[in-house]
PDB file of C-alpha atoms in Angstrom:
ATOM      1  CA  MET A   1       0.000   0.000   0.000  1.00  0.00           C
ATOM      2  CA  THR A   2       1.519   3.302  -1.061  1.00  0.00           C
ATOM      3  CA  GLY A   3      -0.601   5.650   1.048  1.00  0.00           C
ATOM      4  CA  GLU A   4      -2.420   7.662  -1.611  1.00  0.00           C
ATOM      5  CA  PHE A   5      -5.791   6.299  -0.482  1.00  0.00           C
ATOM      6  CA  GLN A   6      -7.131   6.033   3.039  1.00  0.00           C
ATOM      7  CA  HIS A   7     -10.182   3.985   2.083  1.00  0.00           C
ATOM      8  CA  ARG A   8     -10.590   0.579   0.519  1.00  0.00           C
ATOM      9  CA  SER A   9     -12.178   0.668  -2.934  1.00  0.00           C
ATOM     10  CA  LEU A  10     -15.887   0.264  -2.208  1.00  0.00           C
ATOM     11  CA  PRO A  11     -16.797  -0.438  -5.868  1.00  0.00           C
ATOM     12  CA  MET A  12     -14.062  -3.112  -6.043  1.00  0.00           C
ATOM     13  CA  LEU A  13     -15.207  -4.706  -2.789  1.00  0.00           C
ATOM     14  CA  LEU A  14     -18.829  -4.755  -4.000  1.00  0.00           C
ATOM     15  CA  LEU A  15     -17.744  -6.332  -7.307  1.00  0.00           C
ATOM     16  CA  GLN A  16     -15.791  -9.000  -5.429  1.00  0.00           C
ATOM     17  CA  ALA A  17     -18.830  -9.709  -3.231  1.00  0.00           C
ATOM     18  CA  ARG A  18     -21.018  -9.876  -6.356  1.00  0.00           C
ATOM     19  CA  GLU A  19     -18.675 -12.396  -7.960  1.00  0.00           C
ATOM     20  CA  ALA A  20     -18.554 -14.520  -4.807  1.00  0.00           C
ATOM     21  CA  ALA A  21     -22.362 -14.523  -4.585  1.00  0.00           C
ATOM     22  CA  LEU A  22     -22.871 -15.259  -8.281  1.00  0.00           C
ATOM     23  CA  ALA A  23     -20.413 -18.160  -8.170  1.00  0.00           C
ATOM     24  CA  VAL A  24     -22.976 -19.958  -6.007  1.00  0.00           C
ATOM     25  CA  PHE A  25     -25.754 -19.499  -8.562  1.00  0.00           C
ATOM     26  CA  ARG A  26     -23.907 -19.736 -11.904  1.00  0.00           C
ATOM     27  CA  PRO A  27     -24.029 -23.549 -12.132  1.00  0.00           C
ATOM     28  CA  ILE A  28     -27.822 -23.432 -11.773  1.00  0.00           C
ATOM     29  CA  LEU A  29     -28.164 -20.740 -14.428  1.00  0.00           C
ATOM     30  CA  LYS A  30     -25.882 -22.739 -16.730  1.00  0.00           C
ATOM     31  CA  GLU A  31     -27.952 -25.892 -16.169  1.00  0.00           C
ATOM     32  CA  PHE A  32     -31.034 -23.993 -17.387  1.00  0.00           C
ATOM     33  CA  SER A  33     -29.140 -22.183 -20.197  1.00  0.00           C
ATOM     34  CA  LEU A  34     -29.743 -18.751 -18.676  1.00  0.00           C
ATOM     35  CA  THR A  35     -27.361 -15.819 -18.681  1.00  0.00           C
ATOM     36  CA  GLU A  36     -26.914 -13.657 -15.596  1.00  0.00           C
ATOM     37  CA  GLN A  37     -28.692 -10.776 -17.345  1.00  0.00           C
ATOM     38  CA  GLN A  38     -31.619 -13.007 -18.267  1.00  0.00           C
ATOM     39  CA  TRP A  39     -31.864 -14.232 -14.686  1.00  0.00           C
ATOM     40  CA  ARG A  40     -31.868 -10.673 -13.313  1.00  0.00           C
ATOM     41  CA  ILE A  41     -34.722  -9.807 -15.673  1.00  0.00           C
ATOM     42  CA  ILE A  42     -36.650 -12.952 -14.751  1.00  0.00           C
ATOM     43  CA  ARG A  43     -36.213 -12.273 -11.019  1.00  0.00           C
ATOM     44  CA  VAL A  44     -37.293  -8.633 -11.305  1.00  0.00           C
ATOM     45  CA  LEU A  45     -40.384  -9.512 -13.341  1.00  0.00           C
ATOM     46  CA  ASN A  46     -41.242 -12.492 -11.143  1.00  0.00           C
ATOM     47  CA  ASP A  47     -40.887 -10.449  -7.952  1.00  0.00           C
ATOM     48  CA  HIS A  48     -42.787  -7.399  -9.262  1.00  0.00           C
ATOM     49  CA  ALA A  49     -46.291  -6.971  -7.828  1.00  0.00           C
ATOM     50  CA  THR A  50     -48.015  -6.924 -11.239  1.00  0.00           C
ATOM     51  CA  GLY A  51     -45.603  -9.250 -13.034  1.00  0.00           C
ATOM     52  CA  GLU A  52     -45.302  -6.656 -15.786  1.00  0.00           C
ATOM     53  CA  MET A  53     -42.859  -3.772 -16.091  1.00  0.00           C
ATOM     54  CA  GLU A  54     -41.912  -1.106 -18.589  1.00  0.00           C
ATOM     55  CA  ALA A  55     -38.572  -1.842 -20.267  1.00  0.00           C
ATOM     56  CA  GLY A  56     -36.980   1.301 -18.818  1.00  0.00           C
ATOM     57  CA  GLN A  57     -37.894   0.174 -15.292  1.00  0.00           C
ATOM     58  CA  ILE A  58     -36.324  -3.209 -15.949  1.00  0.00           C
ATOM     59  CA  ALA A  59     -33.127  -1.544 -17.186  1.00  0.00           C
ATOM     60  CA  LYS A  60     -32.862   0.494 -13.966  1.00  0.00           C
ATOM     61  CA  GLU A  61     -33.732  -2.330 -11.589  1.00  0.00           C
ATOM     62  CA  CYS A  62     -31.423  -4.834 -13.323  1.00  0.00           C
ATOM     63  CA  CYS A  63     -28.566  -2.359 -13.917  1.00  0.00           C
ATOM     64  CA  ILE A  64     -28.544  -3.124 -17.632  1.00  0.00           C
ATOM     65  CA  LEU A  65     -28.021  -0.315 -20.130  1.00  0.00           C
ATOM     66  CA  SER A  66     -31.093   0.239 -22.327  1.00  0.00           C
ATOM     67  CA  PRO A  67     -29.377  -0.626 -25.633  1.00  0.00           C
ATOM     68  CA  SER A  68     -28.134  -3.926 -24.151  1.00  0.00           C
ATOM     69  CA  LEU A  69     -31.527  -4.634 -22.591  1.00  0.00           C
ATOM     70  CA  THR A  70     -33.220  -4.337 -25.983  1.00  0.00           C
ATOM     71  CA  GLY A  71     -31.071  -7.137 -27.397  1.00  0.00           C
ATOM     72  CA  VAL A  72     -31.474  -9.331 -24.317  1.00  0.00           C
ATOM     73  CA  LEU A  73     -35.267  -8.908 -24.392  1.00  0.00           C
ATOM     74  CA  GLU A  74     -35.377  -9.689 -28.122  1.00  0.00           C
ATOM     75  CA  ARG A  75     -33.514 -12.965 -27.503  1.00  0.00           C
ATOM     76  CA  MET A  76     -35.666 -13.777 -24.473  1.00  0.00           C
ATOM     77  CA  GLU A  77     -38.821 -13.184 -26.509  1.00  0.00           C
ATOM     78  CA  ARG A  78     -37.454 -15.340 -29.336  1.00  0.00           C
ATOM     79  CA  ASP A  79     -36.712 -18.101 -26.792  1.00  0.00           C
ATOM     80  CA  GLY A  80     -40.223 -17.870 -25.355  1.00  0.00           C
ATOM     81  CA  LEU A  81     -39.198 -16.466 -21.963  1.00  0.00           C
ATOM     82  CA  VAL A  82     -40.927 -13.074 -22.101  1.00  0.00           C
ATOM     83  CA  ARG A  83     -43.712 -11.256 -23.890  1.00  0.00           C
ATOM     84  CA  ARG A  84     -43.315  -7.666 -25.039  1.00  0.00           C
ATOM     85  CA  VAL A  85     -46.373  -5.525 -25.730  1.00  0.00           C
ATOM     86  CA  ARG A  86     -46.779  -1.893 -26.711  1.00  0.00           C
ATOM     87  CA  PRO A  87     -49.790  -0.424 -24.855  1.00  0.00           C
ATOM     88  CA  ALA A  88     -52.405   1.065 -27.199  1.00  0.00           C
ATOM     89  CA  GLN A  89     -52.493   4.284 -25.133  1.00  0.00           C
ATOM     90  CA  ASP A  90     -48.711   4.859 -25.412  1.00  0.00           C
ATOM     91  CA  GLN A  91     -46.894   3.174 -28.296  1.00  0.00           C
ATOM     92  CA  ARG A  92     -43.548   4.563 -27.093  1.00  0.00           C
ATOM     93  CA  LYS A  93     -43.515   2.194 -24.109  1.00  0.00           C
ATOM     94  CA  VAL A  94     -42.770  -1.498 -24.162  1.00  0.00           C
ATOM     95  CA  MET A  95     -44.338  -3.559 -21.390  1.00  0.00           C
ATOM     96  CA  VAL A  96     -42.584  -6.828 -20.570  1.00  0.00           C
ATOM     97  CA  SER A  97     -43.905  -9.861 -18.691  1.00  0.00           C
ATOM     98  CA  LEU A  98     -42.862 -13.463 -18.207  1.00  0.00           C
ATOM     99  CA  SER A  99     -44.339 -16.044 -20.573  1.00  0.00           C
ATOM    100  CA  ALA A 100     -46.205 -19.062 -19.229  1.00  0.00           C
ATOM    101  CA  ASP A 101     -43.173 -21.213 -20.136  1.00  0.00           C
ATOM    102  CA  CYS A 102     -40.882 -18.916 -18.158  1.00  0.00           C
ATOM    103  CA  LYS A 103     -43.207 -19.002 -15.147  1.00  0.00           C
ATOM    104  CA  ALA A 104     -42.986 -22.800 -15.297  1.00  0.00           C
ATOM    105  CA  LEU A 105     -39.186 -22.494 -15.518  1.00  0.00           C
ATOM    106  CA  VAL A 106     -39.196 -20.278 -12.417  1.00  0.00           C
ATOM    107  CA  LYS A 107     -41.126 -22.975 -10.535  1.00  0.00           C
ATOM    108  CA  ARG A 108     -38.500 -25.554 -11.566  1.00  0.00           C
ATOM    109  CA  ILE A 109     -35.470 -23.397 -10.808  1.00  0.00           C
ATOM    110  CA  SER A 110     -36.672 -21.732  -7.585  1.00  0.00           C
ATOM    111  CA  PRO A 111     -36.104 -24.762  -5.304  1.00  0.00           C
ATOM    112  CA  LEU A 112     -32.490 -24.926  -6.508  1.00  0.00           C
ATOM    113  CA  ILE A 113     -31.972 -21.200  -5.979  1.00  0.00           C
ATOM    114  CA  GLU A 114     -33.602 -21.371  -2.536  1.00  0.00           C
ATOM    115  CA  ALA A 115     -31.353 -24.317  -1.618  1.00  0.00           C
ATOM    116  CA  GLN A 116     -28.336 -22.138  -2.381  1.00  0.00           C
ATOM    117  CA  TYR A 117     -29.738 -19.357  -0.201  1.00  0.00           C
ATOM    118  CA  CYS A 118     -30.093 -21.926   2.611  1.00  0.00           C
ATOM    119  CA  GLN A 119     -26.407 -22.791   2.118  1.00  0.00           C
ATOM    120  CA  ILE A 120     -25.493 -19.092   2.358  1.00  0.00           C
ATOM    121  CA  GLU A 121     -27.616 -18.823   5.517  1.00  0.00           C
ATOM    122  CA  GLN A 122     -25.746 -21.785   6.996  1.00  0.00           C
ATOM    123  CA  GLN A 123     -22.394 -20.239   6.112  1.00  0.00           C
ATOM    124  CA  ILE A 124     -22.988 -16.714   7.405  1.00  0.00           C
ATOM    125  CA  GLY A 125     -26.224 -16.989   9.410  1.00  0.00           C
ATOM    126  CA  ILE A 126     -29.692 -15.619   8.808  1.00  0.00           C
ATOM    127  CA  PRO A 127     -29.254 -12.514  10.992  1.00  0.00           C
ATOM    128  CA  ARG A 128     -26.031 -11.600   9.224  1.00  0.00           C
ATOM    129  CA  LEU A 129     -27.610 -12.092   5.781  1.00  0.00           C
ATOM    130  CA  ASN A 130     -30.592  -9.953   6.807  1.00  0.00           C
ATOM    131  CA  HIS A 131     -28.268  -7.278   8.177  1.00  0.00           C
ATOM    132  CA  LEU A 132     -26.152  -7.314   5.023  1.00  0.00           C
ATOM    133  CA  CYS A 133     -29.208  -6.894   2.796  1.00  0.00           C
ATOM    134  CA  HIS A 134     -30.527  -4.073   4.978  1.00  0.00           C
ATOM    135  CA  GLN A 135     -27.134  -2.329   4.893  1.00  0.00           C
ATOM    136  CA  LEU A 136     -26.977  -2.659   1.099  1.00  0.00           C
ATOM    137  CA  ASP A 137     -30.514  -1.217   0.791  1.00  0.00           C
ATOM    138  CA  GLU A 138     -29.387   1.733   2.917  1.00  0.00           C
ATOM    139  CA  LEU A 139     -26.203   2.203   0.880  1.00  0.00           C
ATOM    140  CA  VAL A 140     -28.155   2.263  -2.396  1.00  0.00           C
ATOM    141  CA  ALA A 141     -30.661   4.745  -0.962  1.00  0.00           C
ATOM    142  CA  ALA A 142     -27.926   6.975   0.472  1.00  0.00           C
ATOM    143  CA  LEU A 143     -25.845   7.080  -2.721  1.00  0.00           C
ATOM    144  CA  THR A 144     -28.690   7.315  -5.234  1.00  0.00           C
ATOM    145  CA  PRO A 145     -29.340  10.899  -6.387  1.00  0.00           C
ATOM    146  CA  ALA A 146     -32.604  12.268  -4.962  1.00  0.00           C
ATOM    147  CA  ASP A 147     -34.194  12.626  -8.419  1.00  0.00           C
ATOM    148  CA  GLN A 148     -33.717   8.892  -9.023  1.00  0.00           C
ATOM    149  CA  LEU A 149     -34.831   7.587  -5.625  1.00  0.00           C
ATOM    150  CA  GLU A 150     -38.380   6.771  -6.739  1.00  0.00           C
ATOM    151  CA  HIS A 151     -36.886   4.138  -9.047  1.00  0.00           C
ATOM    152  CA  ARG A 152     -34.976   2.422  -6.256  1.00  0.00           C
ATOM    153  CA  PRO A 153     -36.343   0.225  -3.498  1.00  0.00           C
ATOM    154  CA  ARG A 154     -36.151   1.878  -0.105  1.00  0.00           C
ATOM    155  CA  GLY A 155     -36.043   0.552   3.424  1.00  0.00           C
ATOM    156  CA  SER A 156     -38.287  -2.348   4.304  1.00  0.00           C
ATOM    157  CA  GLU A 157     -39.915  -2.178   0.858  1.00  0.00           C
ATOM    158  CA  ALA A 158     -36.901  -3.987  -0.600  1.00  0.00           C
ATOM    159  CA  SER A 159     -35.494  -5.638   2.464  1.00  0.00           C
ATOM    160  CA  PHE A 160     -34.621  -9.267   2.385  1.00  0.00           C
ATOM    161  CA  THR A 161     -35.595 -10.722   5.720  1.00  0.00           C
ATOM    162  CA  VAL A 162     -35.551 -14.377   6.581  1.00  0.00           C
ATOM    163  CA  VAL A 163     -36.760 -15.531   9.950  1.00  0.00           C
ATOM    164  CA  ARG A 164     -36.937 -19.223  10.700  1.00  0.00           C
ATOM    165  CA  SER A 165     -38.204 -20.828  13.875  1.00  0.00           C
ATOM    166  CA  GLY A 166     -35.500 -21.028  16.510  1.00  0.00           C
ATOM    167  CA  ASP A 167     -33.615 -18.011  15.159  1.00  0.00           C
ATOM    168  CA  LYS A 168     -35.273 -15.349  17.318  1.00  0.00           C
ATOM    169  CA  ALA A 169     -32.317 -15.134  19.696  1.00  0.00           C
ATOM    170  CA  ASP A 170     -29.864 -14.608  16.826  1.00  0.00           C
ATOM    171  CA  ASN A 171     -32.110 -11.976  15.235  1.00  0.00           C
ATOM    172  CA  ASP A 172     -32.582 -10.191  18.571  1.00  0.00           C
ATOM    173  CA  ALA A 173     -28.847 -10.168  19.242  1.00  0.00           C
ATOM    174  CA  LEU A 174     -28.040  -8.660  15.872  1.00  0.00           C
ATOM    175  CA  GLY A 175     -30.907  -6.185  15.990  1.00  0.00           C
ATOM    176  CA  SER A 176     -29.767  -4.872  19.368  1.00  0.00           C
ATOM    177  CA  GLY A 177     -26.236  -4.267  18.132  1.00  0.00           C
ATOM    178  CA  GLY A 178     -24.887  -7.674  19.090  1.00  0.00           C
ATOM    179  CA  THR A 179     -21.160  -8.128  19.061  1.00  0.00           C
ATOM    180  CA  GLY A 180     -21.054 -11.907  18.752  1.00  0.00           C
ATOM    181  CA  PRO A 181     -19.729 -13.872  15.802  1.00  0.00           C
ATOM    182  CA  MET A 182     -22.749 -12.890  13.663  1.00  0.00           C
ATOM    183  CA  ALA A 183     -22.154  -9.125  13.972  1.00  0.00           C
ATOM    184  CA  PHE A 184     -20.273  -7.322  11.225  1.00  0.00           C
ATOM    185  CA  ALA A 185     -16.980  -5.664  12.015  1.00  0.00           C
ATOM    186  CA  GLY A 186     -16.849  -1.913  11.650  1.00  0.00           C
ATOM    187  CA  ARG A 187     -20.554  -1.296  12.150  1.00  0.00           C
TER     188      ARG A 187
END
C-alpha cells in the first residue's frame, strides 16, 4: 500500500462480493441455459407486484443499459421467456412480462436457488444475511441521487428478511447491536 488512499475501494469490494455470490448461482443458471442478465430480468419480473414492467424500469432495476436490454429482451422473446407488448395508449412504451413457459421455468429453478440461499444462511447466518441486505438497501438509498430515488427500493420495501423458527435469539442479538460472531466488524 503506497498511502495515496485512506479507504478501501468500495466499488471493487462490491464487485468482489457480487462475484462470490454469483459463483454460487452460476451452475444453476448454466444448467437452465440462462445468462446472468436473463436471470436478473426474470427475477425482477417475477418479484414485481403486477408481473409486468416497462422496459426502462427493468433496465434500472437490473442495472442493464437500455441498448443492451433491448437485445437481451429480443432474444428472451425469441426463446419464449418473455412477452413484449406496446400499450395502445402509449406506443412509445414497451411492457414486458414473463411467458407461461418462463413461469414454469421459475417454478423448476426456484427450489435450486432457494437451496443455495439456505447454504449461504448456513455459512454466514440468517441474521447476518438480513443485516447485510438491509445495509446494502441503505447504501443504495444513500448514494442514489434524490431525483432517481423513486426508481430504487427503499427501506423495508426492498429488504430481504428471513426468519426461521429457533432463530429469534440470533435476530434479537443482531438487531440490538450484538457483538457476537454474527455481527459485522466496523458497524
